[in-house]
Tab-separated table of C-alpha atoms in Angstrom:
chain	number	residue	atom	x	y	z
A	917	MET	CA	-28.984	-21.632	57.442
A	918	THR	CA	-25.744	-23.575	57.182
A	919	ALA	CA	-24.202	-23.614	53.709
A	920	PRO	CA	-23.705	-27.044	52.085
A	921	SER	CA	-20.282	-28.510	52.799
A	922	ASP	CA	-19.432	-28.566	49.082
A	923	ALA	CA	-20.347	-24.925	48.510
A	924	ARG	CA	-17.504	-22.706	47.254
A	925	PRO	CA	-16.221	-20.007	49.615
A	926	ARG	CA	-17.513	-16.543	48.802
A	927	GLY	CA	-15.661	-13.295	48.416
A	928	THR	CA	-13.151	-14.094	45.650
A	929	ARG	CA	-13.285	-11.731	42.696
A	930	LEU	CA	-12.784	-13.448	39.369
A	931	PRO	CA	-12.525	-12.261	35.758
A	932	ARG	CA	-15.862	-12.490	33.980
A	933	VAL	CA	-14.888	-15.496	31.868
A	934	ALA	CA	-13.577	-17.389	34.885
A	935	ARG	CA	-16.692	-16.535	36.890
A	936	ARG	CA	-18.951	-17.720	34.105
A	937	ARG	CA	-17.013	-20.996	33.943
A	938	GLN	CA	-17.402	-21.400	37.707
A	939	LEU	CA	-21.145	-20.762	37.558
A	940	LEU	CA	-21.621	-23.242	34.718
A	941	ALA	CA	-19.711	-25.908	36.637
A	942	ALA	CA	-21.887	-25.376	39.711
A	943	ALA	CA	-25.047	-25.422	37.590
A	944	GLN	CA	-23.996	-28.677	35.957
A	945	GLU	CA	-23.648	-30.363	39.352
A	946	VAL	CA	-27.111	-29.243	40.404
A	947	PHE	CA	-28.858	-29.948	37.091
A	948	VAL	CA	-27.362	-33.426	36.815
A	949	SER	CA	-28.160	-34.402	40.402
A	950	GLN	CA	-31.659	-32.896	40.578
A	951	GLY	CA	-32.878	-32.278	37.054
A	952	TYR	CA	-33.854	-28.923	35.625
A	953	HIS	CA	-37.232	-28.531	37.284
A	954	GLN	CA	-36.014	-29.337	40.794
A	955	ALA	CA	-32.873	-27.220	40.519
A	956	ALA	CA	-33.009	-23.821	42.214
A	957	MET	CA	-30.983	-20.730	41.379
A	958	ASP	CA	-30.367	-20.213	45.106
A	959	GLU	CA	-28.687	-23.604	45.338
A	960	ILE	CA	-26.628	-23.018	42.204
A	961	ALA	CA	-25.389	-19.706	43.599
A	962	GLU	CA	-24.606	-21.353	46.940
A	963	ARG	CA	-22.786	-24.193	45.204
A	964	ALA	CA	-20.705	-21.674	43.246
A	965	GLY	CA	-19.995	-19.630	46.367
A	966	VAL	CA	-21.567	-16.428	45.024
A	967	SER	CA	-24.578	-14.344	45.872
A	968	LYS	CA	-27.758	-14.793	43.870
A	969	PRO	CA	-27.443	-11.267	42.349
A	970	VAL	CA	-23.998	-12.205	41.017
A	971	LEU	CA	-25.491	-15.291	39.364
A	972	TYR	CA	-28.211	-13.172	37.756
A	973	GLN	CA	-25.599	-10.720	36.471
A	974	HIS	CA	-24.302	-13.503	34.242
A	975	PHE	CA	-27.526	-15.388	33.520
A	976	PRO	CA	-30.931	-13.645	33.634
A	977	GLY	CA	-32.759	-16.873	34.469
A	978	LYS	CA	-32.504	-20.606	35.007
A	979	LEU	CA	-33.384	-21.434	31.400
A	980	GLU	CA	-30.641	-19.158	30.036
A	981	LEU	CA	-28.178	-20.833	32.393
A	982	TYR	CA	-29.284	-24.273	31.264
A	983	LEU	CA	-29.092	-23.353	27.561
A	984	ALA	CA	-25.583	-21.957	28.008
A	985	LEU	CA	-24.519	-25.203	29.646
A	986	LEU	CA	-26.205	-27.240	26.919
A	987	GLU	CA	-24.437	-25.200	24.246
A	988	GLN	CA	-21.082	-25.822	25.909
A	989	HIS	CA	-21.465	-29.595	25.958
A	990	CYS	CA	-23.051	-29.868	22.527
A	991	GLU	CA	-20.059	-28.028	21.087
A	992	ALA	CA	-17.755	-30.379	22.994
A	993	LEU	CA	-19.462	-33.417	21.440
A	994	VAL	CA	-19.188	-32.028	17.906
A	995	GLU	CA	-15.532	-31.171	18.473
A	996	LYS	CA	-14.826	-34.688	19.744
A	997	GLN	CA	-16.375	-36.073	16.594
A	998	ARG	CA	-14.402	-33.712	14.375
A	999	LYS	CA	-11.102	-34.624	16.023
A	1000	ALA	CA	-11.913	-38.328	15.826
A	1001	LEU	CA	-12.492	-38.183	12.074
A	1002	GLU	CA	-9.345	-36.120	11.524
A	1003	SER	CA	-7.182	-38.398	13.677
A	1004	THR	CA	-6.474	-40.879	10.874
A	1005	THR	CA	-6.932	-41.474	7.155
A	1006	ASP	CA	-7.545	-45.184	7.671
A	1007	ASN	CA	-11.262	-45.791	7.204
A	1008	ARG	CA	-11.619	-48.606	9.702
A	1009	GLU	CA	-9.741	-46.651	12.359
A	1010	ARG	CA	-11.976	-43.671	11.618
A	1011	VAL	CA	-15.054	-45.743	12.412
A	1012	VAL	CA	-13.537	-46.870	15.706
A	1013	ALA	CA	-12.494	-43.303	16.570
A	1014	SER	CA	-15.953	-41.981	15.741
A	1015	PHE	CA	-17.708	-44.410	18.072
A	1016	THR	CA	-15.055	-43.916	20.733
A	1017	ALA	CA	-15.848	-40.192	20.697
A	1018	PHE	CA	-19.458	-40.903	21.687
A	1019	PHE	CA	-18.469	-43.383	24.387
A	1020	GLU	CA	-15.925	-40.958	25.820
A	1021	PHE	CA	-18.567	-38.247	25.904
A	1022	VAL	CA	-21.043	-40.330	27.918
A	1023	ALA	CA	-18.260	-41.597	30.187
A	1024	GLY	CA	-16.925	-38.085	30.856
A	1025	ASP	CA	-16.639	-36.481	34.253
A	1026	GLY	CA	-19.719	-34.764	35.624
A	1027	GLU	CA	-22.205	-36.807	33.582
A	1028	ALA	CA	-22.561	-33.935	31.125
A	1029	PHE	CA	-24.149	-36.326	28.619
A	1030	ARG	CA	-27.325	-36.329	30.752
A	1031	LEU	CA	-27.794	-32.638	29.983
A	1032	VAL	CA	-27.557	-33.392	26.276
A	1033	PHE	CA	-29.273	-36.754	25.837
A	1034	GLU	CA	-31.460	-37.136	28.931
A	1035	SER	CA	-32.715	-33.618	29.534
A	1036	ASP	CA	-36.161	-33.210	31.079
A	1037	LEU	CA	-36.533	-30.232	28.716
A	1038	ARG	CA	-36.190	-32.185	25.474
A	1039	ASN	CA	-39.664	-31.113	24.350
A	1040	LEU	CA	-38.853	-27.423	24.782
A	1041	PRO	CA	-38.339	-26.001	21.240
A	1042	ALA	CA	-35.035	-24.253	22.037
A	1043	VAL	CA	-33.611	-27.422	23.597
A	1044	ARG	CA	-34.988	-29.788	20.955
A	1045	GLU	CA	-33.606	-27.593	18.196
A	1046	LYS	CA	-30.146	-27.513	19.787
A	1047	LEU	CA	-30.037	-31.276	20.300
A	1048	ASP	CA	-31.218	-31.995	16.753
A	1049	HIS	CA	-28.716	-29.510	15.347
A	1050	THR	CA	-25.872	-31.094	17.318
A	1051	LEU	CA	-26.594	-34.611	16.056
A	1052	HIS	CA	-27.088	-33.210	12.552
A	1053	ARG	CA	-23.643	-31.586	12.674
A	1054	CYS	CA	-22.091	-34.869	13.811
A	1055	ALA	CA	-23.853	-36.646	10.951
A	1056	GLU	CA	-22.643	-34.040	8.469
A	1057	LEU	CA	-19.037	-34.603	9.537
A	1058	ILE	CA	-19.372	-38.376	9.156
A	1059	GLY	CA	-21.373	-38.089	5.948
A	1060	GLU	CA	-18.701	-35.968	4.298
A	1061	VAL	CA	-16.070	-38.639	4.969
A	1062	ILE	CA	-18.354	-41.378	3.637
A	1063	ARG	CA	-19.122	-39.353	0.515
A	1064	GLN	CA	-15.442	-38.675	-0.157
A	1065	ASP	CA	-14.313	-42.254	0.417
A	1066	THR	CA	-17.084	-44.225	-1.307
A	1067	SER	CA	-18.859	-44.149	-4.621
A	1068	ILE	CA	-22.316	-43.388	-3.163
A	1069	SER	CA	-24.233	-40.128	-3.530
A	1070	GLU	CA	-24.323	-37.247	-1.059
A	1071	GLU	CA	-27.920	-38.044	-0.061
A	1072	GLU	CA	-27.073	-41.700	0.509
A	1073	ALA	CA	-23.996	-40.775	2.525
A	1074	HIS	CA	-26.066	-38.477	4.724
A	1075	LEU	CA	-28.649	-41.194	5.352
A	1076	LEU	CA	-25.907	-43.599	6.394
A	1077	SER	CA	-24.304	-41.005	8.649
A	1078	VAL	CA	-27.600	-40.317	10.422
A	1079	GLY	CA	-27.930	-44.048	11.068
A	1080	LEU	CA	-24.381	-44.243	12.401
A	1081	VAL	CA	-24.923	-41.318	14.762
A	1082	GLY	CA	-28.112	-42.934	16.032
A	1083	LEU	CA	-26.275	-46.220	16.593
A	1084	ALA	CA	-23.441	-44.447	18.408
A	1085	GLU	CA	-25.735	-42.406	20.653
A	1086	THR	CA	-28.055	-45.291	21.535
A	1087	SER	CA	-25.319	-47.840	22.191
A	1088	ALA	CA	-23.193	-45.421	24.233
A	1089	ARG	CA	-26.151	-44.370	26.372
A	1090	TYR	CA	-27.184	-47.992	26.874
A	1091	TRP	CA	-23.641	-48.899	27.857
A	1092	THR	CA	-23.386	-46.262	30.549
A	1093	GLY	CA	-26.930	-46.919	31.775
A	1094	SER	CA	-26.247	-50.632	32.135
A	1095	GLY	CA	-23.458	-49.964	34.591
A	1096	GLY	CA	-20.592	-50.611	32.213
A	1097	GLY	CA	-20.742	-54.424	32.537
A	1098	VAL	CA	-18.892	-54.591	29.233
A	1099	PRO	CA	-15.500	-52.821	29.418
A	1100	LYS	CA	-15.550	-49.495	27.608
A	1101	GLU	CA	-12.881	-50.436	25.064
A	1102	THR	CA	-14.679	-53.706	24.301
A	1103	ALA	CA	-18.010	-51.927	23.858
A	1104	GLU	CA	-16.461	-49.393	21.486
A	1105	LEU	CA	-14.885	-52.094	19.359
A	1106	LEU	CA	-18.026	-54.237	19.275
A	1107	VAL	CA	-20.246	-51.456	17.981
A	1108	SER	CA	-17.662	-49.989	15.628
A	1109	ARG	CA	-17.041	-53.445	14.168
A	1110	LEU	CA	-20.763	-53.767	13.473
A	1111	ALA	CA	-20.714	-50.424	11.659
A	1112	TRP	CA	-17.518	-51.203	9.770
A	1113	ARG	CA	-18.871	-54.494	8.474
A	1114	GLY	CA	-21.625	-52.558	6.773
A	1115	LEU	CA	-19.564	-49.627	5.508
A	1116	SER	CA	-16.778	-51.803	4.124
A	1117	GLY	CA	-19.260	-53.336	1.697
A	1118	TRP	CA	-18.972	-50.247	-0.506
A	1119	ASP	CA	-16.159	-49.540	-2.907
A	1120	LEU	CA	-13.788	-47.565	-0.683
A	1121	THR	CA	-11.144	-45.282	-2.112
A	1122	ARG	CA	-8.875	-46.073	0.848
A	1123	GLU	CA	-8.979	-49.690	1.865
A	1124	SER	CA	-8.373	-50.857	5.446
A	1125	ALA	CA	-7.113	-54.256	6.524
A	1126	GLU	CA	-9.588	-56.606	8.137
């Protein structure tokens, strides 16, 4: 059988960390293009340019490989959100940065967001738990800023942050699914302006210019 033209050449020995990174990259290509259930370990190994036994040395099964990839991108999303909130002390700019983080995630190379938000394993407990935990962590980061910079309670701040994360996820996914008819920067500003109009109604400890 002829190997796919985009398969990596075999025979190169790599450090374990580098090999794992290579395998995850190959798995992402296959999972995104075919979905979890249609993806085959043989194809992932071929795409990575390794033998199937080498793939199994790093990941005992397809689910473990998928969960490792999911973990990688969930952590990336949380880190994007953390950096966005720490990028400025101006509240309005924070809102824009927070929404931009979600849009940048769904617009990223390799369509990694599909593994996080559009997985065909969302009903699997391990996957559902990871996705819920990721969005919860994002909400916690946002909620802490709201609590510190407004006069509302911790519970109220958390409720608002959950709503903001839901707005960011839904709008960013809709934007990319609609083909990006609205320019990315415009979409980010539109949705963040909607959120800011609501948040700025509270007594903020650091005011931002309209």
